[in-house]
PDB file of C-alpha atoms in Angstrom:
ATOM      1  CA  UNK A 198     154.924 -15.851 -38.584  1.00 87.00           C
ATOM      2  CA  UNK A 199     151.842 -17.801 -38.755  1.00 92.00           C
ATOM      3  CA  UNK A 200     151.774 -21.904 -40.446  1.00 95.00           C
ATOM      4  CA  UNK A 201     148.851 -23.335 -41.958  1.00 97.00           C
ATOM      5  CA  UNK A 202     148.476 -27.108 -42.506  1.00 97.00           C
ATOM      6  CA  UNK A 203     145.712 -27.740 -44.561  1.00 97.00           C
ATOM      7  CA  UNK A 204     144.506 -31.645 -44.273  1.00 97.00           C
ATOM      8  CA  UNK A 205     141.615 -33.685 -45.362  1.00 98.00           C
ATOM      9  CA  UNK A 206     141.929 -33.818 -49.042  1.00 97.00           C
ATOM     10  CA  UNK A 207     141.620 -37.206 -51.022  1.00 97.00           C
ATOM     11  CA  UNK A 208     139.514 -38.980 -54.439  1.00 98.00           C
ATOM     12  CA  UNK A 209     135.926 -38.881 -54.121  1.00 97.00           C
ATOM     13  CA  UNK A 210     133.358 -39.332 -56.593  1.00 98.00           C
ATOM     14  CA  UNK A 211     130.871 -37.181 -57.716  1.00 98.00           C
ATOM     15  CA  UNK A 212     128.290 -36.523 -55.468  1.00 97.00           C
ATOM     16  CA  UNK A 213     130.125 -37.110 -52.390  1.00 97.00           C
ATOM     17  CA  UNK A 214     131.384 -34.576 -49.593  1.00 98.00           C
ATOM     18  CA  UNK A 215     134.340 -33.830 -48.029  1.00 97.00           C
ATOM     19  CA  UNK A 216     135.642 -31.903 -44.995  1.00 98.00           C
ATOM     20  CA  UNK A 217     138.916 -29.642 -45.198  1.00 98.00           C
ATOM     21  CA  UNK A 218     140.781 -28.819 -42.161  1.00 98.00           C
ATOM     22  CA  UNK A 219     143.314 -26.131 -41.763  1.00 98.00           C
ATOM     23  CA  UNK A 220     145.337 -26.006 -38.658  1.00 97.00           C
ATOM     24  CA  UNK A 221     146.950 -22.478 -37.412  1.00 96.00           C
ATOM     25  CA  UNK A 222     150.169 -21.984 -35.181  1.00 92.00           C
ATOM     26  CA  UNK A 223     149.039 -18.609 -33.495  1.00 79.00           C
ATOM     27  CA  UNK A 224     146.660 -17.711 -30.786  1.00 77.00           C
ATOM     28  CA  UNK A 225     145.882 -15.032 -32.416  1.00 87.00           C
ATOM     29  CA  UNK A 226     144.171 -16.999 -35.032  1.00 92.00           C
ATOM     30  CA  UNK A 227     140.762 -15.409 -33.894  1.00 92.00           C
ATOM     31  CA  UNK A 228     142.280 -12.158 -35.133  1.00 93.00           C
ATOM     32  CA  UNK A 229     142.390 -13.009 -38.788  1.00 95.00           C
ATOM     33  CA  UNK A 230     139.983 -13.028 -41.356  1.00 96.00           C
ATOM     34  CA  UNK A 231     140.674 -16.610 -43.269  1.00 97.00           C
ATOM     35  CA  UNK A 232     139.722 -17.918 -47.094  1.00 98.00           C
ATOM     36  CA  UNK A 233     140.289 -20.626 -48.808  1.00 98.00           C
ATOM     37  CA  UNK A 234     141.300 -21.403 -52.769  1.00 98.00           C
ATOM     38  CA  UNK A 235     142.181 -23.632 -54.969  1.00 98.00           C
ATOM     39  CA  UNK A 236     144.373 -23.813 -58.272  1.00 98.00           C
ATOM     40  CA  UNK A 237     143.634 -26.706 -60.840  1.00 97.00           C
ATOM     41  CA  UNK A 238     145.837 -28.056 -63.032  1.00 92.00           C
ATOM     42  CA  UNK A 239     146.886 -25.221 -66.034  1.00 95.00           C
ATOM     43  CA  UNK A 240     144.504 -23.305 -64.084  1.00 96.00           C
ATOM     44  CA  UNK A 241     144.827 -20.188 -61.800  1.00 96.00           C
ATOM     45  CA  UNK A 242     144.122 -19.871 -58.633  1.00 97.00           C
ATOM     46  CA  UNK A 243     141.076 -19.042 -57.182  1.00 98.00           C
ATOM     47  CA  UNK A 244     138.805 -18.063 -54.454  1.00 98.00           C
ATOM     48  CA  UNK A 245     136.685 -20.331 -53.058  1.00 98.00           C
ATOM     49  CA  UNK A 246     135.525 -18.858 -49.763  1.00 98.00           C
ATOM     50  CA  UNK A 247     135.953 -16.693 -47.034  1.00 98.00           C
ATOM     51  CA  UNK A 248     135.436 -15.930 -43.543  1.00 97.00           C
ATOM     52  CA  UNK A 249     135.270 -12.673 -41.251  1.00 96.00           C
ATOM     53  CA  UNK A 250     137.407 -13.009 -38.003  1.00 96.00           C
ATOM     54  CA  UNK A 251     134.500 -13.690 -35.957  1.00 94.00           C
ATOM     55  CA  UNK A 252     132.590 -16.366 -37.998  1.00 94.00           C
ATOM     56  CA  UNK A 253     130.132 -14.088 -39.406  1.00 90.00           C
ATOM     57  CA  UNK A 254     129.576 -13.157 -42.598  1.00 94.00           C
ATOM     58  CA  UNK A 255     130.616 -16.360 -44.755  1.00 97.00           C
ATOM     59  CA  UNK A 256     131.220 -15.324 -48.541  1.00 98.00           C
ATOM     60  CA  UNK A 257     131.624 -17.783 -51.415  1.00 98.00           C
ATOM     61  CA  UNK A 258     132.163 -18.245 -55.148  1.00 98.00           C
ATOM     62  CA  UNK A 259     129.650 -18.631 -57.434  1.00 98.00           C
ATOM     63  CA  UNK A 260     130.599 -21.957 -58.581  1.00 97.00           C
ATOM     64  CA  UNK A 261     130.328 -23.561 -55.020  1.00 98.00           C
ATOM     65  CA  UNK A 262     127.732 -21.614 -53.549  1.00 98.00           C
ATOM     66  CA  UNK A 263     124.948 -23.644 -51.392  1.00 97.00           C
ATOM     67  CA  UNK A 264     127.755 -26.423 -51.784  1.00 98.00           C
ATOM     68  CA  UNK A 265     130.511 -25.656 -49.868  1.00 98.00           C
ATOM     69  CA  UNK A 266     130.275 -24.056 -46.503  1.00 98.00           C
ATOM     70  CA  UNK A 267     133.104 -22.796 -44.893  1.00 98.00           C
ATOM     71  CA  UNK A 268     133.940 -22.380 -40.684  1.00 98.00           C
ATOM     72  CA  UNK A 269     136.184 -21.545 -38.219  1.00 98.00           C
ATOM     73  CA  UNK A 270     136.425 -22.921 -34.525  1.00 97.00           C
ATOM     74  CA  UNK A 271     138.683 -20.189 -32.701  1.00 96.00           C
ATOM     75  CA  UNK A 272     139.325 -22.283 -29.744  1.00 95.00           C
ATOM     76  CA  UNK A 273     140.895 -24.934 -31.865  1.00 96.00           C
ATOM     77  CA  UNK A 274     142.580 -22.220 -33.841  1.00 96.00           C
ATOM     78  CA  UNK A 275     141.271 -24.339 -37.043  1.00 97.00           C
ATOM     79  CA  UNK A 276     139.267 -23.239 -40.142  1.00 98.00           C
ATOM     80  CA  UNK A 277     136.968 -25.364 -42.376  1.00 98.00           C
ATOM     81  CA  UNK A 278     135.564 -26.032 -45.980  1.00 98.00           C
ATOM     82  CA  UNK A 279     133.173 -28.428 -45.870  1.00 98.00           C
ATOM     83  CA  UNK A 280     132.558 -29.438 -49.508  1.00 98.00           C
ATOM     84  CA  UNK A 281     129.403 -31.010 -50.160  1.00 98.00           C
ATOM     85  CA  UNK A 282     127.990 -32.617 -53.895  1.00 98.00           C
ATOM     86  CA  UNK A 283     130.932 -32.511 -55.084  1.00 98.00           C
ATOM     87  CA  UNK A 284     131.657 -32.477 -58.818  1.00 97.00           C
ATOM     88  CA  UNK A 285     134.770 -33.348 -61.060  1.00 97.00           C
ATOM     89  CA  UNK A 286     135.248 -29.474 -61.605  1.00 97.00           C
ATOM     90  CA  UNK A 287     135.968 -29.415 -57.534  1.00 98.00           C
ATOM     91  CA  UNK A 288     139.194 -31.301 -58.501  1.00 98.00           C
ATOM     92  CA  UNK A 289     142.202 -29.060 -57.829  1.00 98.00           C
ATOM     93  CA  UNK A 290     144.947 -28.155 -54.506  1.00 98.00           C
ATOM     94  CA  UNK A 291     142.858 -26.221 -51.966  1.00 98.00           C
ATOM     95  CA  UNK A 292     144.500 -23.902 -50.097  1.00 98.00           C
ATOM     96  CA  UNK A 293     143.447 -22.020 -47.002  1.00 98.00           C
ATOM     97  CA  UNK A 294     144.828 -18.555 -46.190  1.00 98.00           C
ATOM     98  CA  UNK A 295     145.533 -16.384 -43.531  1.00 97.00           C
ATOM     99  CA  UNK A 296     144.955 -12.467 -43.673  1.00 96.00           C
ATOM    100  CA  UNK A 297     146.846 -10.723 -40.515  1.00 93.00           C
ATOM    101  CA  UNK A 298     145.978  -7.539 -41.086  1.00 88.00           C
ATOM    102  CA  UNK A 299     144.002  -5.572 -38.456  1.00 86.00           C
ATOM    103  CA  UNK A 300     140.058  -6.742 -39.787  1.00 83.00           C
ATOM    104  CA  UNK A 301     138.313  -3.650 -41.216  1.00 81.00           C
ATOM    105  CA  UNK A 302     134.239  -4.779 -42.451  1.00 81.00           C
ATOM    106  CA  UNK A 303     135.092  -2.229 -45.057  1.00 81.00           C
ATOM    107  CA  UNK A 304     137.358  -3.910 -47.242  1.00 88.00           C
ATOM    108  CA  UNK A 305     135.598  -7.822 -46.642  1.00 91.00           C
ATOM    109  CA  UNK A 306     134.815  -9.723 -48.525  1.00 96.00           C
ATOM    110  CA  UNK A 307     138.449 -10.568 -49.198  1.00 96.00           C
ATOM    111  CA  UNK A 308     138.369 -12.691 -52.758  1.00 97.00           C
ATOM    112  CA  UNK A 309     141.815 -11.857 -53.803  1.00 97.00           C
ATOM    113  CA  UNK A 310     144.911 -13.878 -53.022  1.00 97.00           C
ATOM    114  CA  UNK A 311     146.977 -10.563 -52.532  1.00 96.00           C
ATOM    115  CA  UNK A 312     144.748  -9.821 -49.601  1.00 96.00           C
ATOM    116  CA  UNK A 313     146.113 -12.048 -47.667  1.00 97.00           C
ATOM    117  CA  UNK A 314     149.328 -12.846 -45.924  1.00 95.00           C
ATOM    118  CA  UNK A 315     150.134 -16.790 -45.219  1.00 96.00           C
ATOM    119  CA  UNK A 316     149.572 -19.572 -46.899  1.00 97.00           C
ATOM    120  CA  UNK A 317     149.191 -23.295 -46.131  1.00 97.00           C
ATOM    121  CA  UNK A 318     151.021 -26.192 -48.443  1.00 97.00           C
ATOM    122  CA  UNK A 319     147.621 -27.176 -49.911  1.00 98.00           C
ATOM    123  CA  UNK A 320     145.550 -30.747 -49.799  1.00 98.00           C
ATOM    124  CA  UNK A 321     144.808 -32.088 -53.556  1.00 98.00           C
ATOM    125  CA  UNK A 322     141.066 -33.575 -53.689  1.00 98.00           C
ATOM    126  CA  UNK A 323     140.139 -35.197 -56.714  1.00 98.00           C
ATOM    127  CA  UNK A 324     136.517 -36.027 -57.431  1.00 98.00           C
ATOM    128  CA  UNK A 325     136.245 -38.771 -60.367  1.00 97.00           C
ATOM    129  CA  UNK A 326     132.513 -38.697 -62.326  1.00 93.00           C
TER     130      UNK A 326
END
């Protein structure tokens, strides 16, 4: 069983950044490849980013790429999103997800939310124009 506890959400304005933190339970954190995504209102949800075991190899969306940058510190079993000029479209729950499943580089990037395995409660940002 692994938890996730996403944190650093909150109302911004456009323009203005924003650092996501999401906290794992397991050592084996450096095991797992980890993504975040985000559902807005009415809206599925969707992938945002994603991250290979080892910190290589970050892959994004379209919509936030050269905005958002996301990281992982493996010592501090914690992953990132750092969300720079942000817009109001950024508004939504982000979630960040674990994927548990031995890492193969064949199958990465992993942009669906069936390909992974736990899930964190989600942080709502809001970014007002």
């Amino acid at each position: 069983q692994v938890q996730l506890v996403e944190s650093g959400g909150g109302l911004v304005q456009a323009g203005d950044s924003l650092r996501l933190s999401c906290a794992a339970s397991r050592r084996a954190f450096s095991n797992y490849a980890m993504g975040w995504f985000r559902q807005a209102p009415g809206k599925e949800r969707e992938f945002v980013a994603t991250i290979r075991p080892d910190g290589g190899n970050p892959f994004y969306a379209d919509s936030v790429k050269g905005r958002f940058t996301i990281s992982r510190d493996n010592d501090k079993n914690a992953a990132y999103l750092l969300l720079n000029s942000m817009k109001p479209e950024d508004t939504a729950v982000y979630y960040c997800a674990a994927r548990t499943s031995p890492y193969s580089g064949s199958y990465y990037p992993f942009v669906n939310a069936y390909d992974y395995d736990y899930w964190g409660q989600g942080t709502q940002v809001t970014v007002s124009s």
